[in-house]
Amino acid sequence: MELIRQNPNVQSTPTPPIVQTHNLTKQFGNVWAVKSLDITVYEGDIYGLLGPNGAGKTTTIAMLLGLVYPAQGSVYIAGHSLKTQRQEALKMVGAMIETPAFYPYLSGRDNLYILGSLRKRISAARLDEVLALVGMDAHQYKRFSAYSLGMKQRLAIGLALLHDPKLLILDEPTNGLDPHGTVEIRRLILELAKQGHTIILCSHLLHEVEQVCNRLAILNHGELVTEGSIEKINNENNLEKTFLKLTE
Ligand SMILES: Nc1ncnc2c1ncn2[C@@H]1O[C@H](COP(=O)(O)OP(=O)(O)OP(=O)(O)O)[C@@H](O)[C@H]1O
Ligand SMILES: [Mg+2]
């Protein structure tokens, strides 16, 4: 398939880390949601965060975004400590965790304007640019409630992109989408990477991850079981088999 391996990140020279976690740990009651996690995401990566249900993916992302406070460990984003330089660190990040709450009776454009302005002033030119980028320019004046799920997801990615973050975190962006919607999101992810965004893609859809990511981490019961290039991890050319073996 032509979309495969257009990945810009098959690079020979290493780029600087954009995310580094050390010993990142979170417990909910007596469940270790994330345990001593060390991961590194380099600039330009499309980094897949994989793991079975309950493995700790969303908790990890929530800690990267400062939404969940770790029991132990550290997060650095583009060299800024999330603990001591929170604002500088989070300025770099845009995220979509599930579909955010949009106003159903407002248009896609008005939703982006209102929700985006909560964070930073948004110009009309930036709205135009982002709506075009996520392929929503033709639908921008329709009510949100009339959108298909694929359009809702693209608008949600648009919201995460409004302030032009260096790092974009997407938690299960194709959840519930039909094959057309899935392909559109895949194309968008590749396009965003080409434009210079580093992307963390959290998913349990192995096929999808295999098609877009250059590096991967697999979590199981909160622990990292492997991290590295897709070529290294998928050396048997059967990511499903490798995944099942590593997450038994
Ligand atoms: N707020 C919470 N309170 C209590 N337990 C939680 C909370 N959030 C997550 N957990 C538990 O932590 C573990 C990791 O959950 P998490 O949602 O991070 O996994 P996940 O890999 O994102 O799973 P999924 O693929 O189902 O989205 C699970 O056992 C979950 O039940
Ligand atoms: Mg999750």
Coordinates of C-alpha atoms in Angstrom, one line a residue, residues 16-229:
P16 CA 16.8 15.2 20.2
P17 CA 14.4 13.6 22.6
I18 CA 11.0 15.4 22.8
V19 CA 9.6 13.2 25.6
Q20 CA 11.6 11.4 28.3
T21 CA 10.2 9.7 31.3
H22 CA 12.2 8.2 34.1
N23 CA 10.7 5.7 36.6
L24 CA 7.2 7.1 35.9
T25 CA 4.8 5.4 38.3
K26 CA 1.1 5.7 39.2
Q27 CA -0.9 3.6 41.5
F28 CA -4.7 3.6 41.8
G29 CA -5.5 1.9 45.1
N30 CA -3.6 -1.4 44.8
V31 CA -3.5 -1.3 41.0
W32 CA -0.2 -0.4 39.5
A33 CA -1.5 1.5 36.4
V34 CA 2.0 2.5 35.4
K35 CA 5.2 1.1 36.9
S36 CA 8.8 2.5 36.6
L37 CA 8.2 3.5 33.0
D38 CA 11.2 4.8 31.0
I39 CA 10.4 5.9 27.5
T40 CA 12.0 8.2 25.0
V41 CA 10.3 9.8 22.0
Y42 CA 12.5 11.6 19.5
E43 CA 11.7 14.6 17.5
G44 CA 10.0 13.6 14.2
D45 CA 8.9 10.2 15.6
I46 CA 5.5 8.7 15.0
Y47 CA 5.7 6.8 18.2
G48 CA 3.2 4.0 18.9
L49 CA 2.1 3.4 22.5
L50 CA 0.6 -0.1 22.5
G51 CA -0.7 -2.5 25.0
P52 CA -3.8 -4.5 25.9
N53 CA -6.8 -3.0 27.6
G54 CA -5.8 -1.7 31.0
A55 CA -2.1 -1.8 30.2
G56 CA -1.6 1.9 31.3
K57 CA -1.5 3.7 28.0
T58 CA -4.1 6.4 28.9
T59 CA -2.6 6.8 32.4
T60 CA 0.8 7.4 30.8
I61 CA -0.6 10.0 28.4
A62 CA -2.5 11.7 31.2
M63 CA 0.8 12.0 33.2
L64 CA 2.6 13.4 30.1
L65 CA -0.1 16.0 30.0
G66 CA 0.0 16.9 33.6
L67 CA -3.6 15.7 34.1
V68 CA -2.6 12.9 36.5
Y69 CA 0.1 13.4 39.0
P70 CA 2.7 10.6 39.1
A71 CA 3.4 8.9 42.4
Q72 CA 7.0 8.8 41.4
G73 CA 9.3 9.6 38.5
S74 CA 9.8 12.4 36.1
V75 CA 8.6 13.7 32.7
Y76 CA 10.7 16.0 30.5
I77 CA 9.1 17.6 27.4
A78 CA 11.7 19.1 25.0
G79 CA 14.0 19.3 27.9
H80 CA 11.5 21.0 30.3
S81 CA 10.6 19.3 33.5
L82 CA 6.9 18.9 33.8
K83 CA 7.2 19.3 37.5
T84 CA 9.3 22.5 37.7
Q85 CA 8.7 24.1 34.2
R86 CA 5.1 23.0 33.7
Q87 CA 4.1 25.9 31.5
E88 CA 7.1 25.7 29.1
A89 CA 6.7 21.9 28.9
L90 CA 2.9 21.9 28.2
K91 CA 3.2 24.7 25.7
M92 CA 4.8 22.2 23.4
V93 CA 1.9 19.7 23.5
G94 CA -1.5 19.2 21.9
A95 CA -3.6 16.2 22.7
M96 CA -6.8 14.4 21.8
I97 CA -8.0 12.0 24.4
E98 CA -11.2 10.4 23.2
T99 CA -13.6 12.9 21.5
P100 CA -13.7 16.1 23.5
A101 CA -17.0 17.7 24.5
F102 CA -18.1 20.0 21.6
Y103 CA -21.2 22.2 21.6
P104 CA -23.7 20.2 19.4
Y105 CA -25.7 23.2 18.1
L106 CA -22.6 25.2 17.1
S107 CA -20.7 24.8 13.8
G108 CA -17.3 23.1 13.7
R109 CA -15.7 26.4 13.1
D110 CA -17.4 28.1 16.1
N111 CA -16.5 25.1 18.3
L112 CA -12.9 25.4 17.4
Y113 CA -12.8 29.1 18.0
I114 CA -14.5 29.0 21.4
L115 CA -12.7 25.9 22.7
G116 CA -9.4 27.0 21.3
S117 CA -9.6 30.5 22.7
L118 CA -9.8 29.0 26.2
R119 CA -6.1 28.3 25.8
K120 CA -4.9 31.1 23.6
R121 CA -6.3 33.8 21.3
I122 CA -7.0 32.2 17.9
S123 CA -6.9 34.2 14.7
A124 CA -9.3 33.7 11.8
A125 CA -6.3 32.9 9.6
R126 CA -5.2 30.1 11.9
L127 CA -8.8 28.7 12.0
D128 CA -8.8 28.6 8.2
E129 CA -5.4 26.9 8.1
V130 CA -6.3 24.2 10.6
L131 CA -9.8 23.5 9.2
A132 CA -8.1 23.0 5.8
L133 CA -5.4 20.8 7.2
V134 CA -7.8 18.4 8.9
G135 CA -10.1 18.4 5.8
M136 CA -13.0 20.2 7.5
D137 CA -13.0 23.4 5.5
A138 CA -16.0 22.3 3.4
H139 CA -18.0 21.3 6.5
Q140 CA -17.0 24.1 8.9
Y141 CA -20.3 25.9 9.0
K142 CA -22.4 22.8 9.6
R143 CA -23.6 22.0 13.1
F144 CA -21.4 19.7 15.1
S145 CA -24.4 17.4 15.7
A146 CA -24.7 16.7 12.0
Y147 CA -21.1 15.5 11.6
S148 CA -20.1 11.9 11.0
L149 CA -17.8 10.3 13.6
G150 CA -14.9 10.7 11.2
M151 CA -15.6 14.4 11.0
K152 CA -15.8 14.7 14.7
Q153 CA -12.5 13.0 15.1
R154 CA -10.9 15.3 12.5
L155 CA -12.3 18.3 14.3
A156 CA -10.9 17.1 17.6
I157 CA -7.5 16.7 16.0
G158 CA -7.9 20.2 14.7
L159 CA -8.6 21.5 18.2
A160 CA -5.4 19.8 19.4
L161 CA -3.4 21.4 16.6
L162 CA -4.7 25.0 16.9
H163 CA -1.7 26.3 18.8
D164 CA 0.7 24.5 16.6
P165 CA 2.2 22.1 19.1
K166 CA 5.5 20.4 18.5
L167 CA 4.2 17.2 20.1
L168 CA 0.7 15.8 19.3
I169 CA -0.7 13.0 21.4
L170 CA -3.6 11.0 20.0
D171 CA -5.3 8.5 22.1
E172 CA -7.2 5.9 19.9
P173 CA -8.0 8.4 17.2
T174 CA -9.7 5.9 14.9
N175 CA -11.8 4.3 17.6
G176 CA -15.2 3.4 16.0
L177 CA -14.3 4.7 12.5
D178 CA -15.2 2.9 9.3
P179 CA -12.4 2.1 6.8
H180 CA -12.8 5.4 5.0
G181 CA -12.5 7.4 8.2
T182 CA -9.6 5.3 9.3
V183 CA -7.7 5.9 6.1
E184 CA -8.4 9.7 6.3
I185 CA -6.9 9.8 9.9
R186 CA -3.9 7.8 8.8
R187 CA -3.2 10.2 5.9
L188 CA -3.6 13.1 8.3
I189 CA -1.2 11.6 10.8
L190 CA 1.4 11.1 8.0
E191 CA 0.8 14.6 6.7
L192 CA 1.2 16.1 10.2
A193 CA 4.5 14.2 10.7
K194 CA 5.7 15.5 7.3
Q195 CA 4.9 19.1 8.5
G196 CA 7.2 18.5 11.5
H197 CA 5.0 17.4 14.3
T198 CA 6.1 14.6 16.5
I199 CA 3.2 12.3 17.2
I200 CA 2.4 9.8 20.0
L201 CA -0.2 7.4 18.8
C202 CA -1.9 5.4 21.4
S203 CA -3.7 2.4 20.0
H204 CA -4.5 -1.3 20.3
L205 CA -5.0 -1.5 16.5
L206 CA -1.7 -3.2 15.5
H207 CA -2.3 -2.9 11.8
E208 CA -2.7 0.8 12.1
V209 CA 0.4 1.3 14.2
E210 CA 2.4 -0.9 11.9
Q211 CA 1.4 1.3 9.0
V212 CA 2.4 4.7 10.4
C213 CA 4.8 4.4 13.3
N214 CA 8.5 4.3 13.1
R215 CA 9.1 3.6 16.8
L216 CA 7.0 1.7 19.4
A217 CA 6.6 0.9 23.0
I218 CA 4.5 -2.0 24.3
L219 CA 3.1 -1.8 27.8
N220 CA 1.7 -4.7 29.8
H221 CA 0.2 -4.4 33.3
G222 CA 1.7 -0.9 33.6
E223 CA 5.3 -2.1 32.7
L224 CA 7.3 -1.5 29.5
V225 CA 8.0 -4.8 27.8
T226 CA 9.8 -3.4 24.8
E227 CA 10.7 -0.2 23.1
G228 CA 12.4 0.5 19.8
S229 CA 12.2 0.8 16.1

